[in-house]
Coordinates of C-alpha atoms and ligand atoms in Angstrom, one line a residue:
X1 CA 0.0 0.0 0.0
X2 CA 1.5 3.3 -0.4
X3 CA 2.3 5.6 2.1
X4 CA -0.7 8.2 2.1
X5 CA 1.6 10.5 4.7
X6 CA 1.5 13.9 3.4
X7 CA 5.5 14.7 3.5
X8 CA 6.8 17.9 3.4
X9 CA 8.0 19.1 -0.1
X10 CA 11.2 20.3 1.6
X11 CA 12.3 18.0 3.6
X12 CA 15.4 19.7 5.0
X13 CA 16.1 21.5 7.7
X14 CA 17.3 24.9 7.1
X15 CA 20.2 26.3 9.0
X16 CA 23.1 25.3 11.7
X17 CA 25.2 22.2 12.4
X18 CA 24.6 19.8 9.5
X19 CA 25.7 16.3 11.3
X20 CA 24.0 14.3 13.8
X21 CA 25.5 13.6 17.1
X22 CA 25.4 9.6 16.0
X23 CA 28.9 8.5 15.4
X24 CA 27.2 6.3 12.8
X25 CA 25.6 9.2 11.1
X26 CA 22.1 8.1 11.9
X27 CA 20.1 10.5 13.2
X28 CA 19.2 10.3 16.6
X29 CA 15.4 10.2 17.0
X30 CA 16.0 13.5 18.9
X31 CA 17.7 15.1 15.6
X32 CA 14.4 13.6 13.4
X33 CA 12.1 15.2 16.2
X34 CA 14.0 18.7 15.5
X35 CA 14.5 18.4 11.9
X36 CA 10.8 17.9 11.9
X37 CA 10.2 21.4 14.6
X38 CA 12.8 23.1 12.0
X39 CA 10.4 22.5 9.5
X40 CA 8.1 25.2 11.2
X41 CA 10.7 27.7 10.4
X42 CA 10.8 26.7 6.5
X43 CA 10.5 29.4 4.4
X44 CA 7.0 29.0 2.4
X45 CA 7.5 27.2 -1.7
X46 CA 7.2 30.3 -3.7
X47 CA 4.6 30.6 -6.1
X48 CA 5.0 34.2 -8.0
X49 CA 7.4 34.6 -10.6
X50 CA 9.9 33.1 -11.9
X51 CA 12.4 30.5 -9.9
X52 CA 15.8 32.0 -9.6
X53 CA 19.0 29.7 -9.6
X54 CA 19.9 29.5 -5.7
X55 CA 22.4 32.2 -4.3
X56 CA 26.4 30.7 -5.0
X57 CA 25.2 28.0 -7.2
X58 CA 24.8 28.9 -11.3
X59 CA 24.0 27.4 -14.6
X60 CA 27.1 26.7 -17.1
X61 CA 25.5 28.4 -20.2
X62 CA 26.6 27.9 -23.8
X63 CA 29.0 30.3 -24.0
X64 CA 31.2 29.2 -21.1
X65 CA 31.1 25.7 -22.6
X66 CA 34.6 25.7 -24.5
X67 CA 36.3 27.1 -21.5
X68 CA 34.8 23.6 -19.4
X69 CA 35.4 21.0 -22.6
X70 CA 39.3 22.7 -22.5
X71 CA 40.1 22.1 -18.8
X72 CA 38.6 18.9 -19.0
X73 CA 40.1 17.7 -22.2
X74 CA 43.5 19.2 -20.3
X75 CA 43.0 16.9 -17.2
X76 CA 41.5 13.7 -19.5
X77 CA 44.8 14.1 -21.5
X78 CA 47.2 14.5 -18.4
X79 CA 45.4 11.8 -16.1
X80 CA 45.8 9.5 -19.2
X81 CA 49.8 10.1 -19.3
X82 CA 50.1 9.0 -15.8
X83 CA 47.7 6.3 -15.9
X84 CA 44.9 7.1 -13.7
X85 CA 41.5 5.9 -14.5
X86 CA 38.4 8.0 -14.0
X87 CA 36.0 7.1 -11.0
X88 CA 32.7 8.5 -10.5
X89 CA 31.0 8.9 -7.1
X90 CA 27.2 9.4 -6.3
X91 CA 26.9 13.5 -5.2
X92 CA 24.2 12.1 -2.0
X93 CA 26.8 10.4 0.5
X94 CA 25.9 9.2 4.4
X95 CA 26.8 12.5 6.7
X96 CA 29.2 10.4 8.4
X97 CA 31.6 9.4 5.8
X98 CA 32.5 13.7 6.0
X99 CA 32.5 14.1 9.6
X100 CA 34.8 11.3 10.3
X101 CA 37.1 12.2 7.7
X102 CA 37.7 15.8 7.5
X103 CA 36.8 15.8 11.4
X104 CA 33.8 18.1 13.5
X105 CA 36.1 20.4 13.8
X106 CA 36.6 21.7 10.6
X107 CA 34.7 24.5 9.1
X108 CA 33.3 22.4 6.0
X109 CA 31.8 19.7 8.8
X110 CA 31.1 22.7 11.4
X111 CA 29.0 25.0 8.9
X112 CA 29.2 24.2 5.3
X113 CA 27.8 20.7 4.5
X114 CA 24.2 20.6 2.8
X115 CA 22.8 17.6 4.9
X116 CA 19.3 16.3 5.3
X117 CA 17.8 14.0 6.9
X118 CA 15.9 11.6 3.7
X119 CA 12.7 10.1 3.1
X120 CA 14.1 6.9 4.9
X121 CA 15.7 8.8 7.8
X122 CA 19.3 8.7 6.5
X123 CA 21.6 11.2 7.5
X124 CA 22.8 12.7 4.4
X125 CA 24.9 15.1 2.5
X126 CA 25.6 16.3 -0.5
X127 CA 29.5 15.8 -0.9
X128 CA 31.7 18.8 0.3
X129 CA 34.7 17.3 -1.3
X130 CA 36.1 14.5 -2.8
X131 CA 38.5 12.3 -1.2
X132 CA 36.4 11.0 1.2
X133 CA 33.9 9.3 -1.1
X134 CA 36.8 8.0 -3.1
X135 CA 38.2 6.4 -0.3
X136 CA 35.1 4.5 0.3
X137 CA 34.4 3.4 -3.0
X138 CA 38.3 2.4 -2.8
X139 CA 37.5 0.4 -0.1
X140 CA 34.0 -0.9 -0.5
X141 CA 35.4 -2.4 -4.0
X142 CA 37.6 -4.6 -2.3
X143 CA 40.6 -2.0 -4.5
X144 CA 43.2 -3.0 -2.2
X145 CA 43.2 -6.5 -3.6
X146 CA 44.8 -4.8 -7.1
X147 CA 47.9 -4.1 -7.7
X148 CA 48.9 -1.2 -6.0
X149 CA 49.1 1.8 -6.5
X150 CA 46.1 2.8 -7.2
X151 CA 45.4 6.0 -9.1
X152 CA 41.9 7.1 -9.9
X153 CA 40.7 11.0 -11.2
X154 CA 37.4 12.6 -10.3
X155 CA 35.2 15.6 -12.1
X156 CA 32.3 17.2 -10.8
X157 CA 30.2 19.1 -8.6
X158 CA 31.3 19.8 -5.0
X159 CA 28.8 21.6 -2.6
X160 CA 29.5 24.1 0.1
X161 CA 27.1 26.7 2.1
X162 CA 29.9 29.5 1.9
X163 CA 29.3 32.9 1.9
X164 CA 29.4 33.5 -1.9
X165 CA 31.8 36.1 -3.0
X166 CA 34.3 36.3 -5.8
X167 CA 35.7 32.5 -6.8
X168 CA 33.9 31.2 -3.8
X169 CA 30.1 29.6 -4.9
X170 CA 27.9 27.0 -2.9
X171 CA 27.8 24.7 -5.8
X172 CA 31.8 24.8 -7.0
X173 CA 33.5 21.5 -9.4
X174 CA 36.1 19.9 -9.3
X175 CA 39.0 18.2 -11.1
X176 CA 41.1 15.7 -8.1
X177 CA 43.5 12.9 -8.9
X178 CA 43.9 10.5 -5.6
X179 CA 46.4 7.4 -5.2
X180 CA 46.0 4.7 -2.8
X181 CA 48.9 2.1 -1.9
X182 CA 51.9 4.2 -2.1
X183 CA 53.7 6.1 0.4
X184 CA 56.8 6.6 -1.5
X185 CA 58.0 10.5 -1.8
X186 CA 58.0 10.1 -5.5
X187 CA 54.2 9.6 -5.5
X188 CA 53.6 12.6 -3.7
X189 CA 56.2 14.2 -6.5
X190 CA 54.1 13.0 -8.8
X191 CA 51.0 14.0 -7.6
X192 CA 52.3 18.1 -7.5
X193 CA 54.2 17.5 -10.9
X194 CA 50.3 17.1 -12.1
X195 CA 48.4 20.0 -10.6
X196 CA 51.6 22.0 -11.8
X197 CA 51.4 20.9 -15.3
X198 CA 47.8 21.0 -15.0
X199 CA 48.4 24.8 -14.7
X200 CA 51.3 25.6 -16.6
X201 CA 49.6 23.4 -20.3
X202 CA 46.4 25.7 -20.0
X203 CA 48.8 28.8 -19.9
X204 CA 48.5 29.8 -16.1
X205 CA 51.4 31.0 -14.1
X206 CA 51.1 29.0 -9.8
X207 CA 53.1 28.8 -6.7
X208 CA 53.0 25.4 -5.2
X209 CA 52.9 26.2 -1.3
X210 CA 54.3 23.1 0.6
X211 CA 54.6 22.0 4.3
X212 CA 54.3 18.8 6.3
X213 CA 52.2 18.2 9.0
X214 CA 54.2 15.4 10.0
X215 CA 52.4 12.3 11.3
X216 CA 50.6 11.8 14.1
X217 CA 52.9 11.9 16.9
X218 CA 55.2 14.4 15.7
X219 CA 52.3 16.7 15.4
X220 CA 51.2 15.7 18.5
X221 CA 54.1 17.2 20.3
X222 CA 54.0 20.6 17.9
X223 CA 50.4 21.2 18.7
X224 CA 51.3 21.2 22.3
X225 CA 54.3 23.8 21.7
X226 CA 51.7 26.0 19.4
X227 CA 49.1 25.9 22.3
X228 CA 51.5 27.1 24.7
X229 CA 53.0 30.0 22.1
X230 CA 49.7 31.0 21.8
X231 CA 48.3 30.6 25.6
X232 CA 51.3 33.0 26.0
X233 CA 49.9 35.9 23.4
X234 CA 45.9 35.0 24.2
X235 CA 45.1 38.7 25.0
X236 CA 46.3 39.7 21.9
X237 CA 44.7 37.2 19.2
X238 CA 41.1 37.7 17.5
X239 CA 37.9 35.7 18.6
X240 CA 37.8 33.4 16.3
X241 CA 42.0 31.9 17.1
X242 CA 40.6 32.0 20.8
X243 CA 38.1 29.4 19.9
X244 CA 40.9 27.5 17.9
X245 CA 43.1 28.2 20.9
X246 CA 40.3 25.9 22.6
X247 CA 39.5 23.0 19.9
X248 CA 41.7 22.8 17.1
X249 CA 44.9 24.8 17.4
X250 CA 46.5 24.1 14.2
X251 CA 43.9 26.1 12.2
X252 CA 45.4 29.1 14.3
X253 CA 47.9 29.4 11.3
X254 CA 44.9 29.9 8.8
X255 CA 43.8 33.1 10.9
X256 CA 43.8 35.9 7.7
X257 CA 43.3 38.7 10.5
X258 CA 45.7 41.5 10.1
X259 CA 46.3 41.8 14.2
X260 CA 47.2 38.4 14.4
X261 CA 49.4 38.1 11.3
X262 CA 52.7 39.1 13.6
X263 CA 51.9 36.5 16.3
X264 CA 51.5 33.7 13.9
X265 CA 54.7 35.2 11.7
X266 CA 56.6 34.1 15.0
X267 CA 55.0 31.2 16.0
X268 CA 56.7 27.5 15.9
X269 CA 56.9 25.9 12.5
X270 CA 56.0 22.0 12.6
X271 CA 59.3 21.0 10.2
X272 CA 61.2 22.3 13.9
X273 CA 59.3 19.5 15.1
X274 CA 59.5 16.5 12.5
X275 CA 61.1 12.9 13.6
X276 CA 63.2 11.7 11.4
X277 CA 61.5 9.9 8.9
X278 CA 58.9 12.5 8.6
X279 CA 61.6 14.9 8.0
X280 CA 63.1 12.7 5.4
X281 CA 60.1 12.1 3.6
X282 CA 59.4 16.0 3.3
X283 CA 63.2 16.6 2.0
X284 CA 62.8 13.5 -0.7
X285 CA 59.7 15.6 -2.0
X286 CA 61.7 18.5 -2.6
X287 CA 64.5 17.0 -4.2
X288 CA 62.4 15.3 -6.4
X289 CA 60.7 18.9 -7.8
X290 CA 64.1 20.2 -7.9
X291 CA 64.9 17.9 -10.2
X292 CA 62.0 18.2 -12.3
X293 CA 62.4 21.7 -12.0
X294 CA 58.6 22.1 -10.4
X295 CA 59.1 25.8 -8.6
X296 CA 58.0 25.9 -4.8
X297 CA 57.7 27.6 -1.8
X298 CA 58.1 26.7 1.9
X299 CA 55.2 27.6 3.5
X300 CA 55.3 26.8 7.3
X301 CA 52.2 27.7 8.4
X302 CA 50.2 25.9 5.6
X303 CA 47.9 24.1 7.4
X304 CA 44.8 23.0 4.9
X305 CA 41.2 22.7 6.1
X306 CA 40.7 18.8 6.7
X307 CA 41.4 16.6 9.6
X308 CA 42.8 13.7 7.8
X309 CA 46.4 15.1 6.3
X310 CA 49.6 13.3 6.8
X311 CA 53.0 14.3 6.1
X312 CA 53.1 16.5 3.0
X313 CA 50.4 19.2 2.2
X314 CA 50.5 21.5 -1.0
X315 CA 48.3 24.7 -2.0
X316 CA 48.7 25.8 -5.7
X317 CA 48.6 29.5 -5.5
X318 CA 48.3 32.3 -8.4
X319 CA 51.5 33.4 -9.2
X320 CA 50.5 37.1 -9.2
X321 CA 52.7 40.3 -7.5
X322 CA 49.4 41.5 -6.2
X323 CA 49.3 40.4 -2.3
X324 CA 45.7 39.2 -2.4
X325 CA 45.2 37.5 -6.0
X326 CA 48.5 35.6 -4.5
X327 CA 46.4 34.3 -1.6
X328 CA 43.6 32.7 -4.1
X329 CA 43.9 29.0 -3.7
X330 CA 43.3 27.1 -7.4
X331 CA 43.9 24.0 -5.5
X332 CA 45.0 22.0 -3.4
X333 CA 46.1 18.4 -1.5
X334 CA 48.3 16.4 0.0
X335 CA 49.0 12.5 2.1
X336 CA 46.3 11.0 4.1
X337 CA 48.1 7.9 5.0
X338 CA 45.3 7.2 8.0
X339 CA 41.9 7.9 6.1
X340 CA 41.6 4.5 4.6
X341 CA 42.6 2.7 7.9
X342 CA 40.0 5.3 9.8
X343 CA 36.9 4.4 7.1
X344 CA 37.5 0.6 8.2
X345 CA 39.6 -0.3 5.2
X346 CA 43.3 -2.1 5.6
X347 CA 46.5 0.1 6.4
X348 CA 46.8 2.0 3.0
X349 CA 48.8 5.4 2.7
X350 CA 47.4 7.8 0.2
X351 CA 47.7 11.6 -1.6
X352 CA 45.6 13.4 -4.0
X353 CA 45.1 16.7 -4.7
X354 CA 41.6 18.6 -5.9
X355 CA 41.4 21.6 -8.2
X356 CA 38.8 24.6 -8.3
X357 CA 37.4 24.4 -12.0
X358 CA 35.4 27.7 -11.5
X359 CA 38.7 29.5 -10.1
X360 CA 40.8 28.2 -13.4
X361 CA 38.1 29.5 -15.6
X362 CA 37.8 32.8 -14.1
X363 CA 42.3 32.9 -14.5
X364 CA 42.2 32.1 -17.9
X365 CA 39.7 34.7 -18.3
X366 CA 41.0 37.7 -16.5
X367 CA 44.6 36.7 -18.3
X368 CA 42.1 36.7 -21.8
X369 CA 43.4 33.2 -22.5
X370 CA 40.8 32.0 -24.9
X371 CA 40.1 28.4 -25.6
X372 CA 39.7 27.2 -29.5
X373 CA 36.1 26.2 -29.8
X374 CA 36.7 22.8 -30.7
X375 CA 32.5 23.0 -31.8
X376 CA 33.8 25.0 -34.3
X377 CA 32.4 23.8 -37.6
X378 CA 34.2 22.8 -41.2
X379 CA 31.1 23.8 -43.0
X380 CA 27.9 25.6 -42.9
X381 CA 25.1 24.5 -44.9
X382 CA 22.9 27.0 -45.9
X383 CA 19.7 26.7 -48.5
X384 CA 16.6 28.2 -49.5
X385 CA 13.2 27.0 -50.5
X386 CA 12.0 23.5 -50.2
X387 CA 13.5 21.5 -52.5
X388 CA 17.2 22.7 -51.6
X389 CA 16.6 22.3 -47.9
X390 CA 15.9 18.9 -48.9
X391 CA 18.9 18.5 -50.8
X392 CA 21.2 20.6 -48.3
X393 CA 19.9 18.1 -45.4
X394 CA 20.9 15.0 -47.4
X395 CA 24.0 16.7 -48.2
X396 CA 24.8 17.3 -44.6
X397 CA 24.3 13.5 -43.3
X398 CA 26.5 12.1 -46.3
X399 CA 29.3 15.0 -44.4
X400 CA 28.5 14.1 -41.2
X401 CA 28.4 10.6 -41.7
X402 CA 32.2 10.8 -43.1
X403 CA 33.9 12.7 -40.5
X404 CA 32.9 16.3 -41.9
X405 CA 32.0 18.6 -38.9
X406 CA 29.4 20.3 -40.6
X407 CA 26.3 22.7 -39.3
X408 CA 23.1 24.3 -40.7
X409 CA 19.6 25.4 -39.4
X410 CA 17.4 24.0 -41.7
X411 CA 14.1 26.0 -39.9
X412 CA 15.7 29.3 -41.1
X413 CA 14.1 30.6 -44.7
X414 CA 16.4 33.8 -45.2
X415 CA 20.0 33.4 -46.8
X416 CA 21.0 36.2 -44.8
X417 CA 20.2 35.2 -41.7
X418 CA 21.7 31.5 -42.2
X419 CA 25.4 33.8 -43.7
X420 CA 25.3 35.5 -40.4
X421 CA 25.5 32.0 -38.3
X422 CA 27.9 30.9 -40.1
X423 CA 30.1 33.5 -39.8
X424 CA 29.2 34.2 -35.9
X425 CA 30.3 30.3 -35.3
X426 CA 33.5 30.7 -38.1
X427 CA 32.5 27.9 -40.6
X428 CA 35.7 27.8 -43.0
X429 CA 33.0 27.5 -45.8
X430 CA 29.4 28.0 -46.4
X431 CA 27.8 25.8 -48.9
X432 CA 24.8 27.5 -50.6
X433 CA 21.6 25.7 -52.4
X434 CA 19.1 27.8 -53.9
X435 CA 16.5 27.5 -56.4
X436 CA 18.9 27.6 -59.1
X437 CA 21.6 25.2 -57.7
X438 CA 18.6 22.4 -57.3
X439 CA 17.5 23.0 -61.0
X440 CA 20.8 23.2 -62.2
X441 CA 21.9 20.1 -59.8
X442 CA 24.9 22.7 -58.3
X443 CA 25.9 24.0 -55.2
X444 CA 28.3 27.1 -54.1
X445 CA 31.3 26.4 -52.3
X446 CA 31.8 30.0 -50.3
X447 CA 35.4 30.4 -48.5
X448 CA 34.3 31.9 -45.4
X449 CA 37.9 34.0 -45.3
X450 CA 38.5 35.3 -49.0
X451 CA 34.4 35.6 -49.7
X452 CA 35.8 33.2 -53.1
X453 CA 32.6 31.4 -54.5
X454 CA 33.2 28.3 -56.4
X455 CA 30.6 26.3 -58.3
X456 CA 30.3 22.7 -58.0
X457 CA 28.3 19.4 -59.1
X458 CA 25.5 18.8 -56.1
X459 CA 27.1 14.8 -56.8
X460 CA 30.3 15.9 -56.4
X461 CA 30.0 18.7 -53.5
X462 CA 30.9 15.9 -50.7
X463 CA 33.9 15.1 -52.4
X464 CA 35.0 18.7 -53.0
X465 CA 34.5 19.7 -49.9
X466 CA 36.5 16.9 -48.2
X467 CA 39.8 18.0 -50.7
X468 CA 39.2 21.6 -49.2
X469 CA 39.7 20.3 -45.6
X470 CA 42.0 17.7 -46.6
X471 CA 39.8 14.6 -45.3
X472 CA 40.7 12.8 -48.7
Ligands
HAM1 P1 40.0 22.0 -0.9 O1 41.3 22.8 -0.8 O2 39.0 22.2 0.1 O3 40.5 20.5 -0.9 O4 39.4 22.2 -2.3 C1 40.1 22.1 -3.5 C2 40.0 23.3 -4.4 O5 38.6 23.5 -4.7 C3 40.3 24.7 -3.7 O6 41.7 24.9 -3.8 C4 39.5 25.6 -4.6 O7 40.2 25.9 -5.8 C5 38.3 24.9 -4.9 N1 37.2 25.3 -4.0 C6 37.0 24.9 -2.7 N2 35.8 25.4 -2.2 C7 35.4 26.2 -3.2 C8 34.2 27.1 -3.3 N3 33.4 27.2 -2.4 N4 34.0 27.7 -4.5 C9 34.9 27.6 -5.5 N5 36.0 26.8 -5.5 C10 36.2 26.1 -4.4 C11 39.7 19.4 -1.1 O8 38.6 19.5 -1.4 C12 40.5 18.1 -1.0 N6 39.5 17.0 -1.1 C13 41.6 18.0 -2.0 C14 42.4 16.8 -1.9 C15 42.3 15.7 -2.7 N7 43.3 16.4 -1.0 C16 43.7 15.2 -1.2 N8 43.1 14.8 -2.3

């Protein structure tokens, strides 16, 4: 029988602290109770005008196309040099898989994750990130039984209730590479070498920013030094580094605060407070960019934004002299060597890296770095009257059909109006069928750049033309 419940047609609550207190990620039946109250405070469907795309999230409209099919035809032809395959996650994942891996602490589990409680009473949440989800499919396919490593790629939609602002949107994609059962330095190497080329192929000048957090006892023993540098200078941080004082001090070196920018400039760096191998590890990175010749900067008090970094972290940063373009993150990753172990799989050490698509597309704009339109066409067919729409559409299958990328719109009657689209989407030629190309079984051949006409047997147009493009 179905279920004649009226439910809500929102079924979401609508503000605050997206995760249940269930370690599980089951709601408690205290959190259904108040996702039902919270429903109270919904704000009512609208009904007047028209829908409006929600704030920070927008549509990808035709125009913007080429700039998406470049980057992604950049990172399909890159990922395929170094062998990674592509792997697709659902966007709708269980709330816990987040909160256990990037940890309640963090600002993307404390106030940025879309979650919901479902129509079945799942917890869930539409992904923040990447790696997590990857990790799980990683493990829940058994991956660690293939030859290792690993290396898979992801593309797609990433969702974040940020305060929208320039580069920064609630619905942002992303292009990640992540590599499971390798904890070698040259795998981390490889992993920057990537995002750099990534960059420097579609003509964009970074700064990779690298540090290591060490692992987790070496950090252990620096987050205690940090809390007491900053216990020390407490009456003179801001607010919000007091309440990091108090619950995750590391993310006191993200503070962007002017007044506290001199306390954390002489704060403890963690590489003072590497063991050995972690120390090692971080120097083996280096020397491998160096020899690859993969420009870098120190950057001690890079921290990054998730709970589950090991060892070496990296932000890919716009190479620009102006202070703040310099601080816009295109990217960014690092190890994780714990993650896999902490979502329930086998001991596996890890790195990856994730890159902003919207925040590429927005640098190759401002630096007027066009993409080819790679929809541009060979040919435009354009006819008029019956008969030679009839022929012109024949005419454009036998193209088509032979590798000919060829365009027309047979609804459109006027010549002119057909000329003007096939000059606004830069046909090289125009082939033109009128009343007296049918009767005299003939078509014009019309170079788009010299404005030379040519005329040519209707039966032997298709062959013409593929001689001009050199398809023969
Ligand atoms: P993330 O630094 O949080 O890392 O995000 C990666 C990149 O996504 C950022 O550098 C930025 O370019 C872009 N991005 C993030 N949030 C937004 C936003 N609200 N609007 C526009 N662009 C944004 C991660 O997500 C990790 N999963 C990366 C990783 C992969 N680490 C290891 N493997």
């Amino acid at each position: 029988m179905p279920n004649k419940t009226k439910k809500p047609a929102v079924p979401a609550r609508p503000k605050g602290p997206s995760f249940a207190k269930a370690s599980d990620g089951r709601p408690s039946a205290k959190r259904q109770s108040q996702t039902v109250d919270a429903q109270a405070a919904l704000k009512p469907l609208s009904t007047k005008g028209t829908p409006q795309s929600l704030r920070g999230m927008r549509d990808i409209v035709p125009s913007e196309q080429k700039y998406w099919r470049h980057i992604y035809r950049k990172a399909e032809e890159l990922t395929a040099a170094y062998g990674f395959e592509r792997l697709d996650t659902p966007i709708l994942e269980e709330t816990s898989l987040f909160v256990r891996s990037a940890g309640k602490q963090s600002d993307v589990v404390e106030k940025e994750m879309f979650s919901f409680i479902d129509k079945g009473g799942e917890n869930v949440t539409l992904r923040p990130e990447g790696t997590a989800p990857m990790v799980r499919a990683y493990i829940n396919h058994g991956m660690v039984n293939l030859p290792q490593p690993v290396k898979m790629y992801y593309w797609g939609p990433m969702f974040r209730y940020e305060r929208p602002q320039h580069g920064r949107f609630r619905q942002h994609h992303q292009f990640g590479v992540e590599v499971f059962g390798d904890a070698s330095p040259v795998q981390d190497c490889e992993v920057i070498l990537l995002a750099y080329l990534f960059y420097k192929e579609l003509g964009i000048k970074t700064a990779i920013h690298i540090n290591s957090l060490g692992c987790s006892s070496c950090r252990q023993t620096y987050q205690t030094e940090l809390n007491n540098y900053y216990r020390s200078k407490r009456n003179q941080i801001c607010e919000d580094c007091k309440r990091r004082l108090a619950k995750s001090p590391l993310r006191l070196l993200d503070c962007k605060e002017a007044g506290c920018q001199p306390i954390k400039e002489s704060a403890p760096h963690i590489v003072d407070f590497l063991d050995e191998e972690c120390k090692n590890h971080l120097m083996r990175v280096l020397e491998y960019l160096d020899d690859l010749q993969v420009p870098y900067v120190l950057n001690p008090h890079l921290v990054r934004g998730f709970d589950y970094y090991t060892r070496t972290v990296f932000e890919i940063m716009l190479a620009d002299e102006n202070p703040e373009q310099a601080q816009v993150a295109l990217g960014g990753g690092g190890r994780y060597d714990n993650l896999v172990e902490q979502l329930g799989g086998r001991p596996t050490p890890a790195c990856g890296f994730g890159i902003g698509v919207e925040r590429v597309i927005l640098q190759l704009k401002a630096q007027q770095i066009e993409p080819q339109d790679d929809r541009r066409p060979d040919i435009f067919l354009a006819q008029l009257g019956d008969a030679a729409r009839r022929k012109a559409f024949m005419l454009f299958e036998d193209l088509r059909a032979s590798g000919v990328h060829a365009s027309a719109n047979f609804s459109k009657g006027a010549l002119k109006g057909q000329l003007e689209i096939a000059n606004r989407l830069g046909a090289k030629y125009t082939v033109i069928l009128g009343q007296k190309e049918v009767i005299d079984g003939t078509v014009l051949i019309r170079d788009m750049e010299s404005g030379m006409q040519e005329i040519v047997l209707y039966d032997k147009a298709g062959s013409e033309i593929k001689k001009k493009l050199g398809k023969v």
